mmCIF file of C-alpha atoms in Angstrom:
data_model
loop_
_atom_site.group_PDB
_atom_site.id
_atom_site.type_symbol
_atom_site.label_atom_id
_atom_site.label_comp_id
_atom_site.label_asym_id
_atom_site.label_seq_id
_atom_site.Cartn_x
_atom_site.Cartn_y
_atom_site.Cartn_z
ATOM 1 C CA MET A 1 61.695 -19.268 -32.315
ATOM 2 C CA LYS A 2 58.359 -20.377 -30.554
ATOM 3 C CA SER A 3 58.214 -20.119 -26.797
ATOM 4 C CA LYS A 4 57.665 -23.487 -25.293
ATOM 5 C CA HIS A 5 55.024 -21.817 -23.135
ATOM 6 C CA ALA A 6 52.990 -20.591 -25.945
ATOM 7 C CA PRO A 7 50.227 -23.442 -25.555
ATOM 8 C CA LEU A 8 49.355 -21.905 -22.172
ATOM 9 C CA ALA A 9 48.146 -18.680 -23.937
ATOM 10 C CA PRO A 10 44.612 -19.881 -24.624
ATOM 11 C CA ILE A 11 44.418 -21.122 -21.027
ATOM 12 C CA ALA A 12 45.578 -17.689 -19.793
ATOM 13 C CA LEU A 13 43.103 -15.986 -22.116
ATOM 14 C CA ALA A 14 40.301 -18.060 -20.940
ATOM 15 C CA CYS A 15 41.202 -17.334 -17.251
ATOM 16 C CA LEU A 16 41.295 -13.724 -17.993
ATOM 17 C CA LEU A 17 37.853 -13.985 -19.636
ATOM 18 C CA ALA A 18 36.578 -15.860 -16.615
ATOM 19 C CA VAL A 19 37.630 -13.202 -14.377
ATOM 20 C CA ALA A 20 36.436 -10.483 -16.452
ATOM 21 C CA GLY A 21 33.018 -12.215 -16.643
ATOM 22 C CA GLY A 22 33.083 -13.033 -12.886
ATOM 23 C CA ALA A 23 33.685 -9.333 -12.310
ATOM 24 C CA GLN A 24 30.761 -8.389 -14.451
ATOM 25 C CA ALA A 25 28.452 -10.947 -12.835
ATOM 26 C CA GLN A 26 29.471 -9.647 -9.396
ATOM 27 C CA GLN A 27 28.441 -6.129 -10.243
ATOM 28 C CA PRO A 28 27.164 -4.421 -7.062
ATOM 29 C CA ALA A 29 23.425 -4.849 -6.712
ATOM 30 C CA TYR A 30 21.059 -1.838 -6.019
ATOM 31 C CA LYS A 31 19.679 -2.792 -2.617
ATOM 32 C CA ILE A 32 16.138 -2.061 -1.403
ATOM 33 C CA ALA A 33 15.085 -2.502 2.304
ATOM 34 C CA TYR A 34 11.676 -3.866 3.012
ATOM 35 C CA ILE A 35 10.577 -2.530 6.481
ATOM 36 C CA ASP A 36 7.284 -3.593 7.588
ATOM 37 C CA PRO A 37 5.768 -6.048 10.231
ATOM 38 C CA LEU A 38 6.654 -9.542 10.003
ATOM 39 C CA SER A 39 5.644 -10.550 13.487
ATOM 40 C CA GLY A 40 2.876 -9.661 15.746
ATOM 41 C CA PRO A 41 -0.937 -9.064 15.067
ATOM 42 C CA PHE A 42 -0.365 -7.708 11.631
ATOM 43 C CA ALA A 43 2.312 -10.218 10.388
ATOM 44 C CA ASN A 44 0.027 -11.636 7.708
ATOM 45 C CA VAL A 45 -0.331 -8.057 6.238
ATOM 46 C CA GLY A 46 3.495 -7.708 6.317
ATOM 47 C CA GLU A 47 4.023 -11.080 4.731
ATOM 48 C CA LEU A 48 1.494 -10.336 2.038
ATOM 49 C CA MET A 49 3.312 -7.045 1.249
ATOM 50 C CA LEU A 50 6.673 -8.692 1.225
ATOM 51 C CA THR A 51 5.610 -11.387 -1.383
ATOM 52 C CA HIS A 52 4.166 -8.871 -3.547
ATOM 53 C CA THR A 53 7.416 -6.802 -3.561
ATOM 54 C CA GLN A 54 9.643 -9.961 -3.910
ATOM 55 C CA TYR A 55 7.710 -11.037 -6.889
ATOM 56 C CA ALA A 56 8.140 -7.671 -8.703
ATOM 57 C CA ILE A 57 11.824 -7.524 -8.075
ATOM 58 C CA GLU A 58 12.468 -11.075 -9.194
ATOM 59 C CA GLU A 59 10.466 -10.294 -12.426
ATOM 60 C CA ILE A 60 12.507 -7.237 -12.952
ATOM 61 C CA ASN A 61 15.725 -9.015 -12.277
ATOM 62 C CA ALA A 62 14.675 -11.953 -14.733
ATOM 63 C CA LYS A 63 14.378 -9.294 -17.357
ATOM 64 C CA GLY A 64 17.826 -7.932 -16.882
ATOM 65 C CA GLY A 65 17.510 -5.867 -14.018
ATOM 66 C CA VAL A 66 18.329 -2.045 -14.483
ATOM 67 C CA LEU A 67 20.838 -0.151 -16.365
ATOM 68 C CA GLY A 68 21.623 -3.003 -18.633
ATOM 69 C CA GLY A 69 22.376 -5.766 -16.146
ATOM 70 C CA MET A 70 22.428 -4.328 -12.406
ATOM 71 C CA LYS A 71 20.254 -6.569 -10.374
ATOM 72 C CA LEU A 72 17.800 -5.415 -7.345
ATOM 73 C CA GLN A 73 18.528 -6.936 -4.029
ATOM 74 C CA LEU A 74 15.825 -7.018 -1.415
ATOM 75 C CA LEU A 75 16.732 -6.894 2.137
ATOM 76 C CA GLN A 76 14.136 -7.636 4.803
ATOM 77 C CA PHE A 77 13.553 -6.144 8.074
ATOM 78 C CA ASP A 78 10.801 -6.486 10.655
ATOM 79 C CA SER A 79 9.246 -3.246 11.963
ATOM 80 C CA LYS A 80 7.266 -4.924 14.555
ATOM 81 C CA LEU A 81 4.685 -2.120 13.806
ATOM 82 C CA SER A 82 6.957 0.085 16.135
ATOM 83 C CA ALA A 83 8.591 3.443 15.237
ATOM 84 C CA GLN A 84 11.541 2.559 17.483
ATOM 85 C CA GLU A 85 12.075 -0.864 15.790
ATOM 86 C CA SER A 86 11.718 0.805 12.237
ATOM 87 C CA GLN A 87 14.550 3.253 13.404
ATOM 88 C CA SER A 88 16.719 0.307 14.132
ATOM 89 C CA ALA A 89 15.811 -1.425 10.934
ATOM 90 C CA LEU A 90 16.630 1.780 8.969
ATOM 91 C CA GLN A 91 20.127 1.950 10.531
ATOM 92 C CA ALA A 92 20.713 -1.703 9.730
ATOM 93 C CA ALA A 93 19.639 -0.974 5.994
ATOM 94 C CA ILE A 94 21.947 1.927 5.818
ATOM 95 C CA ASP A 95 24.771 -0.234 7.232
ATOM 96 C CA GLN A 96 24.066 -2.858 4.753
ATOM 97 C CA GLY A 97 24.180 -0.256 1.715
ATOM 98 C CA ALA A 98 20.576 0.030 0.921
ATOM 99 C CA LYS A 99 19.355 3.044 -1.374
ATOM 100 C CA ALA A 100 15.640 2.868 -1.126
ATOM 101 C CA ILE A 101 13.234 1.743 1.573
ATOM 102 C CA VAL A 102 9.963 0.074 0.552
ATOM 103 C CA THR A 103 7.445 0.350 3.382
ATOM 104 C CA GLY A 104 3.849 1.199 4.231
ATOM 105 C CA GLY A 105 2.311 -1.519 6.269
ATOM 106 C CA SER A 106 3.345 -0.180 9.492
ATOM 107 C CA GLY A 107 1.000 2.613 9.981
ATOM 108 C CA SER A 108 1.314 6.214 9.001
ATOM 109 C CA SER A 109 2.900 7.439 12.268
ATOM 110 C CA VAL A 110 5.607 4.769 11.914
ATOM 111 C CA VAL A 111 6.350 5.503 8.364
ATOM 112 C CA THR A 112 6.126 9.378 9.066
ATOM 113 C CA ALA A 113 9.014 8.779 11.526
ATOM 114 C CA LEU A 114 11.003 6.758 9.081
ATOM 115 C CA VAL A 115 10.610 9.525 6.435
ATOM 116 C CA GLN A 116 11.835 12.118 8.865
ATOM 117 C CA SER A 117 14.843 9.997 9.800
ATOM 118 C CA VAL A 118 15.719 9.474 6.151
ATOM 119 C CA ALA A 119 15.577 13.243 5.558
ATOM 120 C CA ARG A 120 17.881 13.861 8.484
ATOM 121 C CA TRP A 121 20.265 11.167 7.308
ATOM 122 C CA ASN A 122 20.259 12.496 3.681
ATOM 123 C CA GLN A 123 20.960 16.066 4.792
ATOM 124 C CA ARG A 124 24.123 14.845 6.911
ATOM 125 C CA ASN A 125 25.150 12.433 4.401
ATOM 126 C CA PRO A 126 25.300 13.863 0.784
ATOM 127 C CA GLY A 127 26.198 11.083 -1.741
ATOM 128 C CA LYS A 128 24.690 8.455 0.453
ATOM 129 C CA GLU A 129 21.039 9.483 0.269
ATOM 130 C CA LEU A 130 18.036 7.021 0.464
ATOM 131 C CA LEU A 131 14.376 7.149 -1.015
ATOM 132 C CA VAL A 132 11.157 6.028 0.818
ATOM 133 C CA LEU A 133 8.667 4.484 -1.416
ATOM 134 C CA ASN A 134 5.576 4.224 0.774
ATOM 135 C CA HIS A 135 2.757 1.861 -0.809
ATOM 136 C CA SER A 136 0.139 1.805 1.944
ATOM 137 C CA SER A 137 0.352 4.433 4.635
ATOM 138 C CA ILE A 138 -2.011 7.119 3.404
ATOM 139 C CA ASP A 139 -2.059 9.999 5.783
ATOM 140 C CA PRO A 140 -2.560 12.973 3.450
ATOM 141 C CA GLU A 141 -0.050 14.941 5.698
ATOM 142 C CA MET A 142 2.762 12.722 4.208
ATOM 143 C CA THR A 143 2.279 14.285 0.737
ATOM 144 C CA GLY A 144 0.745 17.639 2.524
ATOM 145 C CA LYS A 145 2.371 19.791 5.092
ATOM 146 C CA GLY A 146 4.750 16.848 5.938
ATOM 147 C CA CYS A 147 5.878 16.200 2.381
ATOM 148 C CA SER A 148 9.550 15.253 1.799
ATOM 149 C CA PHE A 149 11.486 15.195 -1.422
ATOM 150 C CA TRP A 150 12.764 11.833 -0.471
ATOM 151 C CA HIS A 151 9.328 10.193 -0.037
ATOM 152 C CA PHE A 152 6.910 8.929 -2.874
ATOM 153 C CA GLN A 153 3.447 7.572 -2.123
ATOM 154 C CA THR A 154 2.199 4.930 -4.529
ATOM 155 C CA GLU A 155 -1.176 4.563 -2.994
ATOM 156 C CA ALA A 156 -4.214 7.045 -2.939
ATOM 157 C CA ASN A 157 -4.238 8.840 0.004
ATOM 158 C CA THR A 158 -6.896 9.014 2.877
ATOM 159 C CA ALA A 159 -8.752 11.970 1.257
ATOM 160 C CA MET A 160 -8.699 10.525 -2.331
ATOM 161 C CA LYS A 161 -10.234 7.298 -0.900
ATOM 162 C CA MET A 162 -12.911 8.876 1.176
ATOM 163 C CA LYS A 163 -14.010 11.156 -1.663
ATOM 164 C CA ALA A 164 -14.539 7.912 -3.575
ATOM 165 C CA LEU A 165 -16.651 6.568 -0.931
ATOM 166 C CA ALA A 166 -18.508 9.804 -0.374
ATOM 167 C CA ASN A 167 -19.433 9.816 -4.057
ATOM 168 C CA TYR A 168 -20.835 6.400 -3.760
ATOM 169 C CA ILE A 169 -22.719 7.180 -0.374
ATOM 170 C CA LYS A 170 -24.197 10.201 -2.119
ATOM 171 C CA LYS A 171 -26.077 7.668 -4.213
ATOM 172 C CA THR A 172 -26.868 5.184 -1.461
ATOM 173 C CA PRO A 173 -30.042 6.474 0.284
ATOM 174 C CA ASP A 174 -30.145 3.655 2.882
ATOM 175 C CA VAL A 175 -27.065 5.165 4.479
ATOM 176 C CA LYS A 176 -28.708 7.361 7.225
ATOM 177 C CA LYS A 177 -26.932 7.095 10.494
ATOM 178 C CA VAL A 178 -23.295 6.727 10.761
ATOM 179 C CA TYR A 179 -20.972 5.805 13.490
ATOM 180 C CA LEU A 180 -17.256 6.391 13.472
ATOM 181 C CA LEU A 181 -15.031 3.653 14.919
ATOM 182 C CA ASN A 182 -11.288 3.808 14.254
ATOM 183 C CA GLN A 183 -7.929 2.835 15.554
ATOM 184 C CA ASP A 184 -6.338 5.341 17.843
ATOM 185 C CA TYR A 185 -3.388 6.441 15.828
ATOM 186 C CA ALA A 186 -2.765 9.049 13.015
ATOM 187 C CA HIS A 187 -4.511 7.247 10.138
ATOM 188 C CA GLY A 188 -7.481 6.281 12.219
ATOM 189 C CA LYS A 189 -8.054 9.794 13.191
ATOM 190 C CA GLN A 190 -7.691 11.133 9.752
ATOM 191 C CA TRP A 191 -10.217 8.469 8.423
ATOM 192 C CA ALA A 192 -12.789 9.581 10.884
ATOM 193 C CA SER A 193 -12.092 13.386 10.080
ATOM 194 C CA TYR A 194 -12.465 12.968 6.393
ATOM 195 C CA GLY A 195 -15.378 10.749 6.851
ATOM 196 C CA ARG A 196 -17.327 13.553 8.720
ATOM 197 C CA GLN A 197 -16.160 16.158 6.317
ATOM 198 C CA LEU A 198 -16.610 14.547 2.911
ATOM 199 C CA VAL A 199 -19.497 12.380 3.608
ATOM 200 C CA GLY A 200 -21.095 15.404 5.216
ATOM 201 C CA LEU A 201 -20.682 17.435 2.134
ATOM 202 C CA ALA A 202 -21.877 14.658 -0.133
ATOM 203 C CA ARG A 203 -24.820 13.866 2.125
ATOM 204 C CA PRO A 204 -25.840 16.758 4.517
ATOM 205 C CA ASP A 205 -28.913 14.684 5.758
ATOM 206 C CA VAL A 206 -26.625 11.867 7.069
ATOM 207 C CA GLN A 207 -26.493 11.924 10.963
ATOM 208 C CA PHE A 208 -23.225 11.188 12.727
ATOM 209 C CA VAL A 209 -24.413 9.311 15.804
ATOM 210 C CA GLY A 210 -21.120 8.632 17.543
ATOM 211 C CA GLU A 211 -17.428 8.392 17.563
ATOM 212 C CA THR A 212 -14.932 6.143 19.275
ATOM 213 C CA LEU A 213 -11.157 5.499 18.910
ATOM 214 C CA HIS A 214 -9.625 2.160 20.112
ATOM 215 C CA PRO A 215 -6.093 0.880 20.722
ATOM 216 C CA ILE A 216 -4.672 -0.465 17.420
ATOM 217 C CA GLY A 217 -3.827 -4.173 17.401
ATOM 218 C CA ARG A 218 -4.795 -4.571 21.065
ATOM 219 C CA VAL A 219 -8.488 -5.288 21.271
ATOM 220 C CA LYS A 220 -9.465 -8.939 21.447
ATOM 221 C CA ASP A 221 -13.247 -8.608 21.598
ATOM 222 C CA PHE A 222 -15.034 -5.873 19.963
ATOM 223 C CA SER A 223 -18.434 -6.743 21.642
ATOM 224 C CA PRO A 224 -18.582 -3.598 23.827
ATOM 225 C CA TYR A 225 -17.916 -1.384 20.899
ATOM 226 C CA ILE A 226 -20.585 -3.087 18.844
ATOM 227 C CA ALA A 227 -22.993 -2.657 21.828
ATOM 228 C CA ASN A 228 -22.358 1.164 21.875
ATOM 229 C CA ILE A 229 -22.774 1.362 18.080
ATOM 230 C CA LYS A 230 -26.203 -0.526 18.270
ATOM 231 C CA GLN A 231 -27.229 1.754 21.099
ATOM 232 C CA SER A 232 -26.573 4.790 18.884
ATOM 233 C CA GLY A 233 -28.977 3.420 16.047
ATOM 234 C CA ALA A 234 -26.417 3.476 13.566
ATOM 235 C CA ASP A 235 -26.866 1.661 10.178
ATOM 236 C CA SER A 236 -23.401 2.328 9.027
ATOM 237 C CA VAL A 237 -19.747 2.601 10.349
ATOM 238 C CA ILE A 238 -17.031 4.507 8.793
ATOM 239 C CA THR A 239 -13.971 2.526 10.182
ATOM 240 C CA GLY A 240 -10.271 2.609 9.023
ATOM 241 C CA ASN A 241 -9.481 -0.857 10.900
ATOM 242 C CA TRP A 242 -7.421 -3.175 9.115
ATOM 243 C CA GLY A 243 -6.088 -6.706 9.605
ATOM 244 C CA GLN A 244 -6.963 -8.234 12.858
ATOM 245 C CA ASP A 245 -8.950 -5.243 13.996
ATOM 246 C CA MET A 246 -11.311 -5.428 10.905
ATOM 247 C CA THR A 247 -11.873 -9.174 11.259
ATOM 248 C CA LEU A 248 -12.633 -9.258 14.898
ATOM 249 C CA LEU A 249 -15.080 -6.153 14.448
ATOM 250 C CA LEU A 250 -16.860 -8.311 11.781
ATOM 251 C CA LYS A 251 -17.008 -11.312 14.033
ATOM 252 C CA ALA A 252 -18.422 -9.252 17.113
ATOM 253 C CA ALA A 253 -21.121 -7.743 14.832
ATOM 254 C CA GLY A 254 -21.975 -11.091 13.453
ATOM 255 C CA ASP A 255 -22.190 -12.657 16.782
ATOM 256 C CA ALA A 256 -24.511 -9.975 17.929
ATOM 257 C CA GLY A 257 -26.674 -10.234 14.795
ATOM 258 C CA TYR A 258 -26.051 -6.631 13.842
ATOM 259 C CA ASN A 259 -26.399 -6.088 10.131
ATOM 260 C CA LEU A 260 -24.185 -3.170 9.543
ATOM 261 C CA ARG A 261 -22.689 -1.394 6.524
ATOM 262 C CA TYR A 262 -18.929 -0.608 6.741
ATOM 263 C CA PHE A 263 -16.987 1.922 4.712
ATOM 264 C CA ASN A 264 -13.221 1.204 4.576
ATOM 265 C CA HIS A 265 -10.037 2.224 2.860
ATOM 266 C CA SER A 266 -8.468 -1.266 1.921
ATOM 267 C CA ALA A 267 -9.919 -4.038 4.122
ATOM 268 C CA GLY A 268 -10.727 -6.433 1.361
ATOM 269 C CA SER A 269 -7.108 -6.445 0.235
ATOM 270 C CA VAL A 270 -6.017 -8.004 3.498
ATOM 271 C CA PRO A 271 -6.101 -11.830 4.017
ATOM 272 C CA GLY A 272 -8.747 -13.207 6.264
ATOM 273 C CA THR A 273 -11.354 -10.247 5.572
ATOM 274 C CA VAL A 274 -13.461 -11.974 3.000
ATOM 275 C CA LEU A 275 -13.520 -15.035 5.051
ATOM 276 C CA ALA A 276 -14.667 -13.114 8.247
ATOM 277 C CA VAL A 277 -17.543 -11.454 6.167
ATOM 278 C CA SER A 278 -18.642 -14.808 4.904
ATOM 279 C CA GLN A 279 -18.453 -16.226 8.611
ATOM 280 C CA ALA A 280 -20.346 -13.384 9.874
ATOM 281 C CA LYS A 281 -23.086 -13.758 7.178
ATOM 282 C CA LEU A 282 -24.237 -10.171 8.165
ATOM 283 C CA GLY A 283 -22.950 -6.941 7.022
ATOM 284 C CA GLN A 284 -21.794 -5.159 3.827
ATOM 285 C CA LEU A 285 -18.085 -4.140 3.723
ATOM 286 C CA THR A 286 -17.461 -1.614 1.117
ATOM 287 C CA TRP A 287 -13.766 -0.431 0.484
ATOM 288 C CA VAL A 288 -11.576 1.199 -2.129
ATOM 289 C CA ALA A 289 -8.603 -0.180 -4.033
ATOM 290 C CA GLU A 290 -6.896 0.325 -7.477
ATOM 291 C CA TRP A 291 -8.305 -3.122 -8.484
ATOM 292 C CA HIS A 292 -10.118 -6.005 -6.784
ATOM 293 C CA PRO A 293 -10.142 -9.765 -7.760
ATOM 294 C CA GLY A 294 -12.807 -10.482 -10.401
ATOM 295 C CA GLN A 295 -13.050 -6.983 -11.758
ATOM 296 C CA ALA A 296 -14.246 -6.832 -15.257
ATOM 297 C CA ASP A 297 -12.201 -5.555 -18.241
ATOM 298 C CA THR A 298 -8.887 -5.745 -16.495
ATOM 299 C CA PRO A 299 -6.874 -8.441 -18.501
ATOM 300 C CA ARG A 300 -3.414 -7.172 -17.538
ATOM 301 C CA ALA A 301 -4.264 -7.241 -13.887
ATOM 302 C CA ASP A 302 -5.908 -10.553 -14.264
ATOM 303 C CA ALA A 303 -2.740 -12.014 -16.004
ATOM 304 C CA LEU A 304 -0.422 -10.846 -13.480
ATOM 305 C CA ALA A 305 -2.654 -12.217 -10.639
ATOM 306 C CA LYS A 306 -2.666 -15.570 -12.350
ATOM 307 C CA ALA A 307 1.261 -15.620 -12.827
ATOM 308 C CA TYR A 308 1.817 -14.504 -9.375
ATOM 309 C CA LYS A 309 -0.562 -17.279 -7.986
ATOM 310 C CA ALA A 310 1.162 -19.852 -10.193
ATOM 311 C CA LYS A 311 4.685 -18.683 -8.851
ATOM 312 C CA THR A 312 4.013 -18.167 -5.102
ATOM 313 C CA GLY A 313 0.952 -20.146 -4.573
ATOM 314 C CA LYS A 314 -0.715 -17.031 -2.761
ATOM 315 C CA ASP A 315 -3.555 -14.845 -4.006
ATOM 316 C CA PHE A 316 -2.477 -11.567 -5.584
ATOM 317 C CA LEU A 317 -4.309 -8.658 -4.189
ATOM 318 C CA ALA A 318 -2.435 -5.262 -4.435
ATOM 319 C CA PRO A 319 -1.149 -4.210 -7.799
ATOM 320 C CA ARG A 320 0.149 -0.980 -6.291
ATOM 321 C CA ILE A 321 2.723 -2.844 -4.195
ATOM 322 C CA ASP A 322 4.037 -4.862 -7.173
ATOM 323 C CA LEU A 323 4.002 -1.575 -8.947
ATOM 324 C CA THR A 324 6.224 0.358 -6.371
ATOM 325 C CA PRO A 325 9.599 -1.486 -7.346
ATOM 326 C CA ARG A 326 8.779 -1.335 -11.054
ATOM 327 C CA LEU A 327 8.338 2.400 -10.703
ATOM 328 C CA LEU A 328 11.696 2.590 -9.069
ATOM 329 C CA ALA A 329 13.297 0.498 -11.651
ATOM 330 C CA ALA A 330 11.715 2.791 -14.391
ATOM 331 C CA ALA A 331 13.138 5.702 -12.751
ATOM 332 C CA ILE A 332 16.646 4.384 -12.232
ATOM 333 C CA ASN A 333 16.752 3.610 -16.066
ATOM 334 C CA LYS A 334 15.185 7.061 -17.002
ATOM 335 C CA ALA A 335 17.985 8.596 -14.756
ATOM 336 C CA GLY A 336 20.648 6.428 -16.347
ATOM 337 C CA SER A 337 22.148 6.173 -12.729
ATOM 338 C CA THR A 338 21.670 4.936 -9.269
ATOM 339 C CA ASP A 339 22.303 8.288 -7.809
ATOM 340 C CA THR A 340 19.539 8.911 -5.527
ATOM 341 C CA VAL A 341 18.886 12.578 -6.284
ATOM 342 C CA LYS A 342 18.693 11.837 -10.035
ATOM 343 C CA VAL A 343 16.527 8.925 -9.365
ATOM 344 C CA ALA A 344 14.242 11.107 -7.382
ATOM 345 C CA HIS A 345 14.036 13.698 -10.030
ATOM 346 C CA ALA A 346 13.292 10.918 -12.579
ATOM 347 C CA LEU A 347 10.369 9.680 -10.466
ATOM 348 C CA GLU A 348 8.807 13.148 -10.377
ATOM 349 C CA ASP A 349 6.054 13.557 -12.817
ATOM 350 C CA MET A 350 6.631 10.184 -14.263
ATOM 351 C CA ASN A 351 3.906 8.505 -16.420
ATOM 352 C CA TYR A 352 3.682 4.812 -16.283
ATOM 353 C CA ASP A 353 1.599 2.380 -17.999
ATOM 354 C CA SER A 354 0.636 -0.067 -15.184
ATOM 355 C CA VAL A 355 -1.622 -3.180 -15.142
ATOM 356 C CA VAL A 356 -4.513 -0.968 -13.697
ATOM 357 C CA GLY A 357 -3.963 1.737 -16.382
ATOM 358 C CA PRO A 358 -2.017 4.845 -16.760
ATOM 359 C CA VAL A 359 -0.602 6.328 -13.585
ATOM 360 C CA ARG A 360 1.244 9.411 -12.864
ATOM 361 C CA MET A 361 3.643 10.528 -9.878
ATOM 362 C CA ARG A 362 2.589 14.108 -9.279
ATOM 363 C CA ALA A 363 5.820 16.294 -8.876
ATOM 364 C CA GLU A 364 4.300 18.959 -6.599
ATOM 365 C CA ASP A 365 3.758 16.532 -3.711
ATOM 366 C CA HIS A 366 4.998 12.995 -4.921
ATOM 367 C CA GLN A 367 1.354 11.356 -4.654
ATOM 368 C CA LEU A 368 0.682 8.901 -7.360
ATOM 369 C CA LEU A 369 -2.530 9.497 -9.177
ATOM 370 C CA LEU A 370 -4.087 5.842 -9.793
ATOM 371 C CA PRO A 371 -7.529 4.735 -10.320
ATOM 372 C CA GLN A 372 -9.782 3.760 -7.319
ATOM 373 C CA VAL A 373 -12.506 1.066 -7.412
ATOM 374 C CA VAL A 374 -15.325 1.219 -4.899
ATOM 375 C CA ASN A 375 -16.410 -2.364 -4.214
ATOM 376 C CA THR A 376 -18.394 -4.515 -1.770
ATOM 377 C CA ILE A 377 -17.685 -7.861 -0.422
ATOM 378 C CA MET A 378 -20.965 -9.755 -1.323
ATOM 379 C CA PRO A 379 -22.174 -13.300 -1.953
ATOM 380 C CA VAL A 380 -21.424 -14.835 -5.513
ATOM 381 C CA ASP A 381 -24.575 -14.470 -7.609
ATOM 382 C CA GLY A 382 -23.136 -15.160 -11.005
ATOM 383 C CA LYS A 383 -23.708 -11.794 -12.274
ATOM 384 C CA ALA A 384 -22.309 -8.852 -10.227
ATOM 385 C CA VAL A 385 -20.034 -11.260 -8.375
ATOM 386 C CA LYS A 386 -18.812 -14.332 -10.279
ATOM 387 C CA THR A 387 -16.020 -15.576 -8.307
ATOM 388 C CA GLY A 388 -15.598 -16.686 -4.547
ATOM 389 C CA TRP A 389 -12.469 -15.665 -2.585
ATOM 390 C CA GLU A 390 -10.579 -17.178 0.220
ATOM 391 C CA GLY A 391 -12.355 -20.593 -0.210
ATOM 392 C CA THR A 392 -15.736 -18.978 0.236
ATOM 393 C CA ASN A 393 -18.776 -18.169 -1.906
ATOM 394 C CA TYR A 394 -18.114 -14.544 -1.365
ATOM 395 C CA GLY A 395 -16.395 -11.965 -3.602
ATOM 396 C CA PHE A 396 -16.216 -8.387 -4.800
ATOM 397 C CA ARG A 397 -18.841 -6.401 -6.506
ATOM 398 C CA THR A 398 -17.755 -3.375 -8.415
ATOM 399 C CA ASP A 399 -19.818 -0.310 -7.385
ATOM 400 C CA ALA A 400 -17.888 2.574 -9.114
ATOM 401 C CA VAL A 401 -14.648 3.409 -10.598
ATOM 402 C CA TYR A 402 -12.940 6.642 -10.424
ATOM 403 C CA THR A 403 -9.694 7.934 -12.270
ATOM 404 C CA GLY A 404 -6.894 9.223 -9.973
ATOM 405 C CA ASN A 405 -7.495 12.772 -11.634
ATOM 406 C CA GLU A 406 -11.097 12.620 -10.541
ATOM 407 C CA LEU A 407 -10.192 12.102 -6.851
ATOM 408 C CA ALA A 408 -6.971 14.200 -6.852
ATOM 409 C CA GLN A 409 -7.064 16.845 -4.046
ATOM 410 C CA GLY A 410 -5.131 20.066 -3.601
ATOM 411 C CA SER A 411 -1.918 19.907 -1.507
ATOM 412 C CA GLU A 412 -0.210 22.091 0.886
ATOM 413 C CA CYS A 413 3.103 20.518 0.123
ATOM 414 C CA LYS A 414 6.068 23.042 -0.054
ATOM 415 C CA MET A 415 8.705 20.746 -1.629
ATOM 416 C CA VAL A 416 12.117 21.625 -0.692
ATOM 417 C CA ARG A 417 14.589 20.147 -3.472
ATOM 418 C CA PRO A 418 18.232 19.562 -3.080
#
């Protein structure tokens, strides 16, 4: 005898399938916390870094996420360029279930404090560990004496960048008298120190004619600093300034009619820098990055930049930031797990075919070895500089290209692994 309720069976089955499908769709996401400045004088830098990170995560998710369907979820926190605010953000990220921190735009001292806090948390909370992926704070101590198993650096460090610039300055005889002007914090001091050391080795004839540290993000008028530089007779400035501190320095020199050469780590990748050079109409700003817009023979980076602009309406400037969550996703898949210790081991010595070429995460200190391009912001001439940037007739001239292995430095890291 057939049950009179039999016709309900297909409905029940459909409901069960729907529930099962819903459970699968609601699989917990792998949470990544973005902690960088989203307010204050460097908010434009933080927003740039956030958009690059978001774009990569959205593309990873569109291709299926990690581990065959798990999505990445980005949590956003404003560091306010403060170690204290970053600690509060870290605790909030932990409370919300983050397993990785993406950071770098808050300065080396802030990021170092974050790494130390994460290391303490991880030691006290086995099974709930976090990773820190640092795309822009480049103090060599972070992969040197202060290295941590939980920290991975996806940008060339200060020593690597300065070595690239020193190699270029070695072939630039018109650099004769150099002034060191830097922000008064860990990285600014490091940039000055490596400038003296590496440029001095490359060019023993160069004279260092002065050195000044200034408050980070607080100087509104650099005219007094320019006056001191001019009095020293300098033709060049080694400066680690970035963001507002770089653009205001360029403005003050332009207003004073002072035609200086500047040697910097990443200024051209920050919004407003090219515009500031074009408005000053004086000065040559040479900087180092893994890629620059308009660089020849970089079809994969060019394609990514075009797709990014089409989706976000913004200019793409930093492949390494886009690369950071992609490396993490690759490590999760390699580990076959979201367990933080397993993911960290998978990242160690990872080789990855990036849009700027092959890169490798060095296991001994967690320093990514990636190419570096020395380039100078110059007027478009149709030959060396073919494309203007930021609505100006200024773009980037490639001066030299070095592989990560060519710039790699020894490390004093004594890695303690769990």
